[in-house]
Amino acid sequence: MFQKTISELSAGLRSGEFSCEELTECFLARVERYDGQLNSLVTLTRDSALAAARAADQRFKTGEVTPLTGIPYLHKDIFCTEGVRTSCGSRMLDNFIAPYDATVTQKLKDAGAVMLGKTNMDEFAMGSSNETSFYGPVRNPWDRERVPGGSSGGSAAAVAARLAPLATGTDTGGSIRQPAALCGVTGIKPTYGRVSRYGMIAFASSLDQAGAFAASAADAARLLQAMAGYDPRDSTSIDRPLEDYSAALEEDLRGLKIGLPKEYFGAGLDTGVADAVAAAVQSLTHLGAEVKDISLPNAALSVPAYYVVAPAECSSNLSRMDGVRFGYRCDNPRDLEDLYVRSRGEGFGAEVKRRILIGTYALSAGYYDAYYLKAQQVRRLIRDDFVRAFSEVDVILSPTAPAPAFRLGEKADDPVTMYLSDIYTIAVNLAGLPGMSVPAGFVGNLPVGMQLIGNYFDEGRLLNVAHRYQQVSDWHRQLPVGFEAV
Amino acid sequence: MSVDKEAVGRIAHLARLGVEETEHDNYARNLSAILSFVEQLDSVDTSGVAPMAHPLDASQRLRPDEVTETDRREQFQAIAPRVEAGLYLVPKVIE
Amino acid sequence: MAWETVIGLEIHAQLATRSKIFSGASTAYGAPPNTQACAVDLGLPGVLPVLNAEVVRMAAKFGLATHSTVARRSVFARKNYFYPDLPKGYQISQFELPVVQSGHLDIDLEDGTSKRIGITRAHLEEDAGKSLHEDFHGETGIDLNRAGTPLLEIVSEPDLRSAGEAVAYMKKIHTLVRYLEICDGNMQEGSFRCDANVSVRPVGQEAYGTRAEIKNINSFRFVERAINFEVERQIELLEGGATVVQETRLYDADRQETRPMRSKEEANDYRYFPDPDLLPLELDAAFIDAVAATLPELPDARRDRFSHDYGLSRYDAGVLTASRELADFFEQTVENAGGEGKLSANWVMGELAGRLNKEGREITASPVSPALLGGLLRRISDGTISGKIAKQVFEAIWAGEGDADTIIERKGLKQITDSGAIEQSVRDVLAANPGQVEQYKGGQEKLLGFFVGQVMKVTQGKANPGEVNKILKRLLLE
């Protein structure tokens, strides 16, 4: 049952082959059996999941169902969930029980999806390896000594091990696509503004965007469909009709123009990854797509620009964590200054502190123009590169990450090297474009991801290309060893 | 741009962020590495380029002036570290 | 040495919206602590601001009323600092591109001339909460009901040269925002307050002196006192060979002095940057035109019209237009009084104002409505009652005894204009005072007043005084 697609699960629920409760029990059992090895969940919500499953079973009796009714999912612990701890992977919010639902949480509840629990993540989504979590690192199901990627590492690992058929994620610089690649699952980050950020704890507000993990593009399309849409509570949410993603899946790829940016295939790219992506490109040409070499001249500047913009925004976003109204508060503060300094000093981990310091520095008097303003100017150049490219091609294709999953601890002491693992994903966030990662092969035992980048609001096309590719490949159907028992 | 221990202290104070004295050197090294990496940005000429604060060219939407929220003090203060008589408490503030 | 004072004011006007600037929580004053602070106002994780349309309309109104530019594009920025009444650790404000830019306002000076004061900018921002320092076992309590209340911060050029000018400017803005119905102007509740930037320089020197910023002054009287204290303090320092330190000071109303604010001792580095949760505010011509169409007649224009149409002095017209409520009251009174502008002005500024003042009431709480007052004035102008009797009738109206006609009728106060009846009373008086009549005829003409008084006494004041005079003179010649 755990390897069925969402459409098969939904059909099974509709026909009465199995109930939502049975389906939920199946995945809860998998979590309880396997997550000890992965640490992909920080909170398991067994009771509320079963209650939601029983409510979904009732909905099937009345017929008021959606494609996600009764379907279990895992929720990244960055989305507020009323009555359930929302920790964001931080000691700071270890005791934070949100008094409200994020819009995404509410929409999934309304659709009748069944939340099994909350997934582990890098602290406040700051990381590319899931090693910065207060709850300890998540392990890659393909090799427990390696990282799953980050920051949505828990969601990616859990879907890879089929602890749930679906999981939510957020992506600020690659936090959905990079772990999807490293764990061999399908992940999509839509256009900035497509999914509401309300109730999603902010890392860098102008870059953050929620998205979906699933085994396949067809499954991801269903989850994204339920998450996306205009939200009056988010000023940056876009009021624009939502495309039917599932309907777009089967479009023919003949005549599709795919651009290969030369900057994304240069030095620093693992040869095994390069070979896998080249083979995937071949498959797409067999499906009728045309390939074209393109250039994104400012691509190399995306990581440095990002490491000004994102820390600047986060330094301000995290100021509300002050030990006064919620969250961690130090013991016996001597005075107000001490309350702030110690609550924040003890509540945040090292990487979060580094980024707050960098961001504070970049915005401070005398440095604003040299860092923040400069980065925002470079950001426009990066965006303009994409706009130019999309006048020539429909979709841009590249590796998602320069190498497969690295070892736990391997890059933990070297922030800059760690940051470069997002070298192919970050520009997409700076520009606000949709991007996804699709399983495209293996290097040894480790999965490789292919990144697809679309024009603004072209998520449907990305899912279409990924789906067509998945009809002629089976990388996305591979299950890591050791997770086979039902 | 290299950041020294003193600068780490100054920035940490601005951010009200407790950083152990013994960690200052380490952070100074990290921050210097990140900043020198970031200085690649200087390699491109951006004169005349408008800064881009936001990925989409959209403008602010306006909300009707309506009271839509009700009193939820009890729920909100249930998660607060220290409250009394409906107030959040902090160490004495001197104006 | 002679010194010149240089003052710029930053006035914070709370905008009179129903809900907050970025959330749907109520702005009503006086609720129990933290009952009007929603998740957005509290800065809980993940929540987001959405801008209130009314706030933008109000700012545009102010801009149009002060000959300012209403910016087609303005940007919200974060001002970052830590303080317990600032829940997010930043205040959403406007920095580089405010919604209202470069306008002006004319103030009247005591010598009768007027002076133009530049308005540098007016920007939108959110108010902070309140710290309550009463003792909670040595701790401070934080009430965030006020957090997120919309503020328009109105920044003047350093064009003001005395405490008097500063007060005149602040009063003028106070009048204006209430005319525009964008702020209730309630200074006790903190709806209207100001910071003053004060410096002094030797007369003739062009460069400004070092300034001190005096925070949070919430009455006209305190503005005057705080500035005067500060000016004296600075002059004393400079004349004693010391220097003025650029700092933030607090006005202590009890001690009537300013002192440095400890919480602002260190120089702040606010790290302003565009708020990524809010998009640029773009206003098109249609929006601005629609706002312009809602502008009421403004105080200056109304003063000039009153002066011209009703033949009032500029000063009187200024008094009557000092608040929209008073001006409305006056105009409605005139209408009810059959167009008697001058008479209405005298009564509104005289009898009515005096009575209201005595009881500490606002014009809006007057028991004598414009209709009642106008009805009374009609009876003066048509000769039904004399001005003297009118005061008696006014008191009765104030006491709630009914309208003028009812009271005149019931108390029989109607003026006797029937010359036959008056002549009879005069004859009676003359007959009763033959000695005085003899003296009058002997040349003591000042006795006329005595006869008038006697006639009025006999008629209980109701006789038309003009008629009495005329008849007396005629009969005494007989």
PDB file of N, CA, C and O in Angstrom, chain B residues 13-16 54 58-63 65-69 71 73 76-77 82 84-90 92-95, chain C residues 17-20 23-24 33-35 42 50-53 82-83 133 136-142 262 266 271 278-280 282:
ATOM      1  N   HIS B  13      25.902  42.846  20.017  1.00  0.00           N
ATOM      2  CA  HIS B  13      25.133  43.717  20.905  1.00  0.00           C
ATOM      3  C   HIS B  13      23.961  44.345  20.164  1.00  0.00           C
ATOM      4  O   HIS B  13      22.835  44.402  20.675  1.00  0.00           O
ATOM      5  N   LEU B  14      24.204  44.800  18.936  1.00  0.00           N
ATOM      6  CA  LEU B  14      23.142  45.386  18.112  1.00  0.00           C
ATOM      7  C   LEU B  14      22.008  44.383  17.910  1.00  0.00           C
ATOM      8  O   LEU B  14      20.841  44.742  17.876  1.00  0.00           O
ATOM      9  N   ALA B  15      22.376  43.118  17.779  1.00  0.00           N
ATOM     10  CA  ALA B  15      21.386  42.059  17.548  1.00  0.00           C
ATOM     11  C   ALA B  15      20.906  41.439  18.860  1.00  0.00           C
ATOM     12  O   ALA B  15      20.127  40.497  18.837  1.00  0.00           O
ATOM     13  N   ARG B  16      21.349  41.976  19.990  1.00  0.00           N
ATOM     14  CA  ARG B  16      21.008  41.435  21.322  1.00  0.00           C
ATOM     15  C   ARG B  16      21.182  39.916  21.336  1.00  0.00           C
ATOM     16  O   ARG B  16      20.286  39.168  21.694  1.00  0.00           O
ATOM     17  N   HIS B  54      12.237  42.900  -4.161  1.00  0.00           N
ATOM     18  CA  HIS B  54      11.143  41.959  -4.232  1.00  0.00           C
ATOM     19  C   HIS B  54      11.116  41.266  -5.575  1.00  0.00           C
ATOM     20  O   HIS B  54      11.311  41.909  -6.597  1.00  0.00           O
ATOM     21  N   ALA B  58       4.896  43.775  -8.258  1.00  0.00           N
ATOM     22  CA  ALA B  58       3.505  43.942  -7.846  1.00  0.00           C
ATOM     23  C   ALA B  58       3.444  45.111  -6.868  1.00  0.00           C
ATOM     24  O   ALA B  58       4.462  45.554  -6.372  1.00  0.00           O
ATOM     25  N   SER B  59       2.245  45.612  -6.622  1.00  0.00           N
ATOM     26  CA  SER B  59       2.128  46.693  -5.656  1.00  0.00           C
ATOM     27  C   SER B  59       1.245  46.252  -4.488  1.00  0.00           C
ATOM     28  O   SER B  59       0.532  45.256  -4.569  1.00  0.00           O
ATOM     29  N   GLN B  60       1.345  47.030  -3.419  1.00  0.00           N
ATOM     30  CA  GLN B  60       0.689  46.651  -2.172  1.00  0.00           C
ATOM     31  C   GLN B  60      -0.836  46.660  -2.330  1.00  0.00           C
ATOM     32  O   GLN B  60      -1.409  47.598  -2.859  1.00  0.00           O
ATOM     33  N   ARG B  61      -1.436  45.599  -1.843  1.00  0.00           N
ATOM     34  CA  ARG B  61      -2.887  45.484  -1.854  1.00  0.00           C
ATOM     35  C   ARG B  61      -3.416  46.112  -0.566  1.00  0.00           C
ATOM     36  O   ARG B  61      -2.739  46.113   0.456  1.00  0.00           O
ATOM     37  N   LEU B  62      -4.631  46.664  -0.648  1.00  0.00           N
ATOM     38  CA  LEU B  62      -5.200  47.316   0.531  1.00  0.00           C
ATOM     39  C   LEU B  62      -6.374  46.513   1.079  1.00  0.00           C
ATOM     40  O   LEU B  62      -7.136  45.919   0.333  1.00  0.00           O
ATOM     41  N   ARG B  63      -6.470  46.545   2.387  1.00  0.00           N
ATOM     42  CA  ARG B  63      -7.474  45.788   3.120  1.00  0.00           C
ATOM     43  C   ARG B  63      -8.553  46.765   3.574  1.00  0.00           C
ATOM     44  O   ARG B  63      -8.243  47.882   3.988  1.00  0.00           O
ATOM     45  N   ASP B  65     -11.059  48.717   5.988  1.00  0.00           N
ATOM     46  CA  ASP B  65     -10.903  49.057   7.402  1.00  0.00           C
ATOM     47  C   ASP B  65     -12.025  48.415   8.218  1.00  0.00           C
ATOM     48  O   ASP B  65     -13.026  49.048   8.532  1.00  0.00           O
ATOM     49  N   GLU B  66     -11.838  47.152   8.538  1.00  0.00           N
ATOM     50  CA  GLU B  66     -12.854  46.430   9.311  1.00  0.00           C
ATOM     51  C   GLU B  66     -12.198  45.710  10.464  1.00  0.00           C
ATOM     52  O   GLU B  66     -11.098  45.175  10.328  1.00  0.00           O
ATOM     53  N   VAL B  67     -12.899  45.678  11.596  1.00  0.00           N
ATOM     54  CA  VAL B  67     -12.398  44.924  12.749  1.00  0.00           C
ATOM     55  C   VAL B  67     -12.800  43.467  12.546  1.00  0.00           C
ATOM     56  O   VAL B  67     -13.985  43.140  12.481  1.00  0.00           O
ATOM     57  N   THR B  68     -11.798  42.621  12.367  1.00  0.00           N
ATOM     58  CA  THR B  68     -12.069  41.208  12.100  1.00  0.00           C
ATOM     59  C   THR B  68     -11.558  40.308  13.217  1.00  0.00           C
ATOM     60  O   THR B  68     -11.833  39.116  13.231  1.00  0.00           O
ATOM     61  N   GLU B  69     -10.782  40.890  14.141  1.00  0.00           N
ATOM     62  CA  GLU B  69     -10.172  40.068  15.191  1.00  0.00           C
ATOM     63  C   GLU B  69     -10.955  40.195  16.496  1.00  0.00           C
ATOM     64  O   GLU B  69     -11.456  41.263  16.828  1.00  0.00           O
ATOM     65  N   ASP B  71     -11.007  39.099  20.838  1.00  0.00           N
ATOM     66  CA  ASP B  71     -10.076  38.978  21.957  1.00  0.00           C
ATOM     67  C   ASP B  71      -9.652  37.517  22.146  1.00  0.00           C
ATOM     68  O   ASP B  71     -10.472  36.659  22.437  1.00  0.00           O
ATOM     69  N   ARG B  73      -6.790  36.873  24.119  1.00  0.00           N
ATOM     70  CA  ARG B  73      -5.696  37.048  25.079  1.00  0.00           C
ATOM     71  C   ARG B  73      -5.386  35.753  25.836  1.00  0.00           C
ATOM     72  O   ARG B  73      -4.226  35.412  26.031  1.00  0.00           O
ATOM     73  N   PHE B  76      -3.391  33.425  23.660  1.00  0.00           N
ATOM     74  CA  PHE B  76      -2.068  33.969  23.360  1.00  0.00           C
ATOM     75  C   PHE B  76      -1.177  33.972  24.598  1.00  0.00           C
ATOM     76  O   PHE B  76       0.023  33.720  24.518  1.00  0.00           O
ATOM     77  N   GLN B  77      -1.765  34.272  25.745  1.00  0.00           N
ATOM     78  CA  GLN B  77      -0.925  34.360  26.934  1.00  0.00           C
ATOM     79  C   GLN B  77      -0.651  32.984  27.554  1.00  0.00           C
ATOM     80  O   GLN B  77       0.239  32.855  28.389  1.00  0.00           O
ATOM     81  N   ARG B  82       5.887  34.804  30.853  1.00  0.00           N
ATOM     82  CA  ARG B  82       5.589  35.492  32.105  1.00  0.00           C
ATOM     83  C   ARG B  82       4.511  36.549  31.897  1.00  0.00           C
ATOM     84  O   ARG B  82       4.725  37.539  31.198  1.00  0.00           O
ATOM     85  N   GLU B  84       1.118  38.692  34.020  1.00  0.00           N
ATOM     86  CA  GLU B  84       0.361  38.956  35.247  1.00  0.00           C
ATOM     87  C   GLU B  84      -0.691  40.007  34.922  1.00  0.00           C
ATOM     88  O   GLU B  84      -0.402  40.997  34.244  1.00  0.00           O
ATOM     89  N   ALA B  85      -1.889  39.779  35.391  1.00  0.00           N
ATOM     90  CA  ALA B  85      -2.994  40.723  35.195  1.00  0.00           C
ATOM     91  C   ALA B  85      -3.143  41.109  33.718  1.00  0.00           C
ATOM     92  O   ALA B  85      -3.420  42.259  33.390  1.00  0.00           O
ATOM     93  N   GLY B  86      -2.923  40.136  32.841  1.00  0.00           N
ATOM     94  CA  GLY B  86      -3.104  40.397  31.418  1.00  0.00           C
ATOM     95  C   GLY B  86      -1.929  41.094  30.760  1.00  0.00           C
ATOM     96  O   GLY B  86      -1.951  41.370  29.573  1.00  0.00           O
ATOM     97  N   LEU B  87      -0.885  41.379  31.522  1.00  0.00           N
ATOM     98  CA  LEU B  87       0.287  42.072  30.976  1.00  0.00           C
ATOM     99  C   LEU B  87       1.446  41.096  30.813  1.00  0.00           C
ATOM    100  O   LEU B  87       1.600  40.170  31.609  1.00  0.00           O
ATOM    101  N   TYR B  88       2.248  41.336  29.778  1.00  0.00           N
ATOM    102  CA  TYR B  88       3.505  40.599  29.629  1.00  0.00           C
ATOM    103  C   TYR B  88       4.522  41.256  30.557  1.00  0.00           C
ATOM    104  O   TYR B  88       4.622  42.478  30.587  1.00  0.00           O
ATOM    105  N   LEU B  89       5.255  40.451  31.300  1.00  0.00           N
ATOM    106  CA  LEU B  89       6.215  41.036  32.239  1.00  0.00           C
ATOM    107  C   LEU B  89       7.645  40.920  31.721  1.00  0.00           C
ATOM    108  O   LEU B  89       8.052  39.902  31.174  1.00  0.00           O
ATOM    109  N   VAL B  90       8.378  42.004  31.919  1.00  0.00           N
ATOM    110  CA  VAL B  90       9.809  42.025  31.589  1.00  0.00           C
ATOM    111  C   VAL B  90      10.546  42.683  32.750  1.00  0.00           C
ATOM    112  O   VAL B  90       9.930  43.389  33.541  1.00  0.00           O
ATOM    113  N   LYS B  92      12.503  45.338  34.846  1.00  0.00           N
ATOM    114  CA  LYS B  92      12.147  46.763  34.901  1.00  0.00           C
ATOM    115  C   LYS B  92      12.788  47.587  33.774  1.00  0.00           C
ATOM    116  O   LYS B  92      13.986  47.544  33.539  1.00  0.00           O
ATOM    117  N   VAL B  93      11.931  48.364  33.094  1.00  0.00           N
ATOM    118  CA  VAL B  93      12.383  49.225  32.010  1.00  0.00           C
ATOM    119  C   VAL B  93      12.598  50.628  32.558  1.00  0.00           C
ATOM    120  O   VAL B  93      11.748  51.161  33.254  1.00  0.00           O
ATOM    121  N   ILE B  94      13.755  51.187  32.287  1.00  0.00           N
ATOM    122  CA  ILE B  94      14.030  52.561  32.713  1.00  0.00           C
ATOM    123  C   ILE B  94      14.035  53.457  31.480  1.00  0.00           C
ATOM    124  O   ILE B  94      14.776  53.209  30.540  1.00  0.00           O
ATOM    125  N   GLU B  95      13.172  54.490  31.505  1.00  0.00           N
ATOM    126  CA  GLU B  95      13.051  55.347  30.316  1.00  0.00           C
ATOM    127  C   GLU B  95      14.203  56.315  30.179  1.00  0.00           C
ATOM    128  O   GLU B  95      14.685  56.848  31.150  1.00  0.00           O
TER     129      GLU B  95
ATOM    130  N   THR C  17      -8.954  55.279  12.486  1.00  0.00           N
ATOM    131  CA  THR C  17      -9.537  54.131  11.784  1.00  0.00           C
ATOM    132  C   THR C  17     -10.227  53.223  12.791  1.00  0.00           C
ATOM    133  O   THR C  17      -9.989  53.319  13.986  1.00  0.00           O
ATOM    134  N   ARG C  18     -11.024  52.321  12.295  1.00  0.00           N
ATOM    135  CA  ARG C  18     -11.643  51.332  13.175  1.00  0.00           C
ATOM    136  C   ARG C  18     -10.631  50.241  13.544  1.00  0.00           C
ATOM    137  O   ARG C  18     -10.545  49.817  14.673  1.00  0.00           O
ATOM    138  N   SER C  19      -9.862  49.802  12.529  1.00  0.00           N
ATOM    139  CA  SER C  19      -8.927  48.701  12.770  1.00  0.00           C
ATOM    140  C   SER C  19      -7.495  49.199  12.617  1.00  0.00           C
ATOM    141  O   SER C  19      -7.261  50.323  12.171  1.00  0.00           O
ATOM    142  N   LYS C  20      -6.555  48.364  12.964  1.00  0.00           N
ATOM    143  CA  LYS C  20      -5.153  48.782  12.978  1.00  0.00           C
ATOM    144  C   LYS C  20      -4.556  48.904  11.577  1.00  0.00           C
ATOM    145  O   LYS C  20      -5.173  48.514  10.600  1.00  0.00           O
ATOM    146  N   SER C  23      -3.478  45.102  10.766  1.00  0.00           N
ATOM    147  CA  SER C  23      -4.253  43.947  11.225  1.00  0.00           C
ATOM    148  C   SER C  23      -5.705  44.347  11.423  1.00  0.00           C
ATOM    149  O   SER C  23      -6.041  45.535  11.430  1.00  0.00           O
ATOM    150  N   GLY C  24      -6.554  43.353  11.638  1.00  0.00           N
ATOM    151  CA  GLY C  24      -7.976  43.594  11.822  1.00  0.00           C
ATOM    152  C   GLY C  24      -8.377  43.769  13.278  1.00  0.00           C
ATOM    153  O   GLY C  24      -9.553  43.642  13.616  1.00  0.00           O
ATOM    154  N   PRO C  33      -5.952  45.376  29.172  1.00  0.00           N
ATOM    155  CA  PRO C  33      -4.668  45.154  28.505  1.00  0.00           C
ATOM    156  C   PRO C  33      -4.625  43.902  27.632  1.00  0.00           C
ATOM    157  O   PRO C  33      -5.128  42.842  28.024  1.00  0.00           O
ATOM    158  N   ASN C  34      -4.057  44.066  26.466  1.00  0.00           N
ATOM    159  CA  ASN C  34      -3.783  42.960  25.542  1.00  0.00           C
ATOM    160  C   ASN C  34      -5.017  42.235  25.014  1.00  0.00           C
ATOM    161  O   ASN C  34      -4.904  41.148  24.463  1.00  0.00           O
ATOM    162  N   THR C  35      -6.191  42.847  25.166  1.00  0.00           N
ATOM    163  CA  THR C  35      -7.388  42.216  24.598  1.00  0.00           C
ATOM    164  C   THR C  35      -7.623  42.682  23.167  1.00  0.00           C
ATOM    165  O   THR C  35      -8.468  42.147  22.476  1.00  0.00           O
ATOM    166  N   LEU C  42       0.995  41.222  18.047  1.00  0.00           N
ATOM    167  CA  LEU C  42       1.906  40.627  19.029  1.00  0.00           C
ATOM    168  C   LEU C  42       3.204  40.163  18.377  1.00  0.00           C
ATOM    169  O   LEU C  42       4.149  39.786  19.059  1.00  0.00           O
ATOM    170  N   VAL C  50      -1.041  43.282   6.502  1.00  0.00           N
ATOM    171  CA  VAL C  50      -1.744  43.714   5.284  1.00  0.00           C
ATOM    172  C   VAL C  50      -2.242  45.141   5.544  1.00  0.00           C
ATOM    173  O   VAL C  50      -2.829  45.418   6.583  1.00  0.00           O
ATOM    174  N   LEU C  51      -1.984  46.023   4.610  1.00  0.00           N
ATOM    175  CA  LEU C  51      -2.210  47.454   4.830  1.00  0.00           C
ATOM    176  C   LEU C  51      -3.694  47.843   4.755  1.00  0.00           C
ATOM    177  O   LEU C  51      -4.409  47.441   3.846  1.00  0.00           O
ATOM    178  N   ASN C  52      -4.100  48.665   5.730  1.00  0.00           N
ATOM    179  CA  ASN C  52      -5.458  49.180   5.834  1.00  0.00           C
ATOM    180  C   ASN C  52      -5.663  50.314   4.810  1.00  0.00           C
ATOM    181  O   ASN C  52      -4.927  51.299   4.807  1.00  0.00           O
ATOM    182  N   ALA C  53      -6.687  50.176   3.964  1.00  0.00           N
ATOM    183  CA  ALA C  53      -6.926  51.152   2.896  1.00  0.00           C
ATOM    184  C   ALA C  53      -7.224  52.542   3.456  1.00  0.00           C
ATOM    185  O   ALA C  53      -6.799  53.561   2.904  1.00  0.00           O
ATOM    186  N   PHE C  82      15.421  46.979  19.616  1.00  0.00           N
ATOM    187  CA  PHE C  82      14.781  46.136  20.631  1.00  0.00           C
ATOM    188  C   PHE C  82      14.201  47.001  21.744  1.00  0.00           C
ATOM    189  O   PHE C  82      14.895  47.854  22.302  1.00  0.00           O
ATOM    190  N   TYR C  83      12.937  46.784  22.040  1.00  0.00           N
ATOM    191  CA  TYR C  83      12.284  47.455  23.149  1.00  0.00           C
ATOM    192  C   TYR C  83      11.032  46.639  23.472  1.00  0.00           C
ATOM    193  O   TYR C  83      10.386  46.137  22.556  1.00  0.00           O
ATOM    194  N   HIS C 133       4.867  51.027  34.304  1.00  0.00           N
ATOM    195  CA  HIS C 133       5.981  50.935  35.241  1.00  0.00           C
ATOM    196  C   HIS C 133       5.548  50.745  36.685  1.00  0.00           C
ATOM    197  O   HIS C 133       6.370  50.663  37.568  1.00  0.00           O
ATOM    198  N   PHE C 136       5.324  45.720  39.413  1.00  0.00           N
ATOM    199  CA  PHE C 136       4.960  44.303  39.419  1.00  0.00           C
ATOM    200  C   PHE C 136       6.162  43.570  40.007  1.00  0.00           C
ATOM    201  O   PHE C 136       6.935  42.962  39.292  1.00  0.00           O
ATOM    202  N   HIS C 137       6.375  43.719  41.305  1.00  0.00           N
ATOM    203  CA  HIS C 137       7.532  43.119  41.981  1.00  0.00           C
ATOM    204  C   HIS C 137       8.815  43.504  41.242  1.00  0.00           C
ATOM    205  O   HIS C 137       9.629  42.662  40.909  1.00  0.00           O
ATOM    206  N   GLY C 138       8.945  44.786  40.938  1.00  0.00           N
ATOM    207  CA  GLY C 138      10.178  45.252  40.292  1.00  0.00           C
ATOM    208  C   GLY C 138      10.216  44.996  38.800  1.00  0.00           C
ATOM    209  O   GLY C 138      11.223  45.242  38.160  1.00  0.00           O
ATOM    210  N   GLU C 139       9.135  44.499  38.224  1.00  0.00           N
ATOM    211  CA  GLU C 139       9.123  44.256  36.782  1.00  0.00           C
ATOM    212  C   GLU C 139       8.228  45.286  36.088  1.00  0.00           C
ATOM    213  O   GLU C 139       7.474  46.012  36.728  1.00  0.00           O
ATOM    214  N   THR C 140       8.309  45.325  34.770  1.00  0.00           N
ATOM    215  CA  THR C 140       7.478  46.227  33.990  1.00  0.00           C
ATOM    216  C   THR C 140       6.449  45.408  33.231  1.00  0.00           C
ATOM    217  O   THR C 140       6.765  44.348  32.694  1.00  0.00           O
ATOM    218  N   GLY C 141       5.211  45.893  33.206  1.00  0.00           N
ATOM    219  CA  GLY C 141       4.148  45.209  32.470  1.00  0.00           C
ATOM    220  C   GLY C 141       3.987  45.811  31.090  1.00  0.00           C
ATOM    221  O   GLY C 141       4.130  47.022  30.913  1.00  0.00           O
ATOM    222  N   ILE C 142       3.717  44.958  30.113  1.00  0.00           N
ATOM    223  CA  ILE C 142       3.600  45.427  28.734  1.00  0.00           C
ATOM    224  C   ILE C 142       2.175  45.193  28.219  1.00  0.00           C
ATOM    225  O   ILE C 142       1.679  44.070  28.249  1.00  0.00           O
ATOM    226  N   ARG C 262      17.450  57.625  29.490  1.00  0.00           N
ATOM    227  CA  ARG C 262      18.475  56.593  29.677  1.00  0.00           C
ATOM    228  C   ARG C 262      18.400  55.510  28.612  1.00  0.00           C
ATOM    229  O   ARG C 262      19.416  54.999  28.157  1.00  0.00           O
ATOM    230  N   GLU C 266      22.623  55.170  24.135  1.00  0.00           N
ATOM    231  CA  GLU C 266      23.546  54.767  23.075  1.00  0.00           C
ATOM    232  C   GLU C 266      22.982  55.161  21.714  1.00  0.00           C
ATOM    233  O   GLU C 266      21.782  55.160  21.498  1.00  0.00           O
ATOM    234  N   ARG C 271      19.170  50.273  11.149  1.00  0.00           N
ATOM    235  CA  ARG C 271      19.246  49.297  10.051  1.00  0.00           C
ATOM    236  C   ARG C 271      17.952  49.255   9.226  1.00  0.00           C
ATOM    237  O   ARG C 271      17.359  48.203   8.999  1.00  0.00           O
ATOM    238  N   LEU C 278       5.832  43.594   2.717  1.00  0.00           N
ATOM    239  CA  LEU C 278       4.900  44.560   2.130  1.00  0.00           C
ATOM    240  C   LEU C 278       5.453  45.022   0.783  1.00  0.00           C
ATOM    241  O   LEU C 278       6.655  45.196   0.625  1.00  0.00           O
ATOM    242  N   LEU C 279       4.577  45.225  -0.163  1.00  0.00           N
ATOM    243  CA  LEU C 279       4.999  45.645  -1.492  1.00  0.00           C
ATOM    244  C   LEU C 279       4.943  47.176  -1.566  1.00  0.00           C
ATOM    245  O   LEU C 279       4.332  47.814  -0.723  1.00  0.00           O
ATOM    246  N   PRO C 280       5.579  47.752  -2.580  1.00  0.00           N
ATOM    247  CA  PRO C 280       5.504  49.210  -2.700  1.00  0.00           C
ATOM    248  C   PRO C 280       4.046  49.674  -2.805  1.00  0.00           C
ATOM    249  O   PRO C 280       3.232  49.026  -3.473  1.00  0.00           O
ATOM    250  N   GLU C 282       1.452  51.862  -4.347  1.00  0.00           N
ATOM    251  CA  GLU C 282       1.334  52.653  -5.576  1.00  0.00           C
ATOM    252  C   GLU C 282      -0.059  53.259  -5.649  1.00  0.00           C
ATOM    253  O   GLU C 282      -1.054  52.546  -5.572  1.00  0.00           O
TER     254      GLU C 282
END
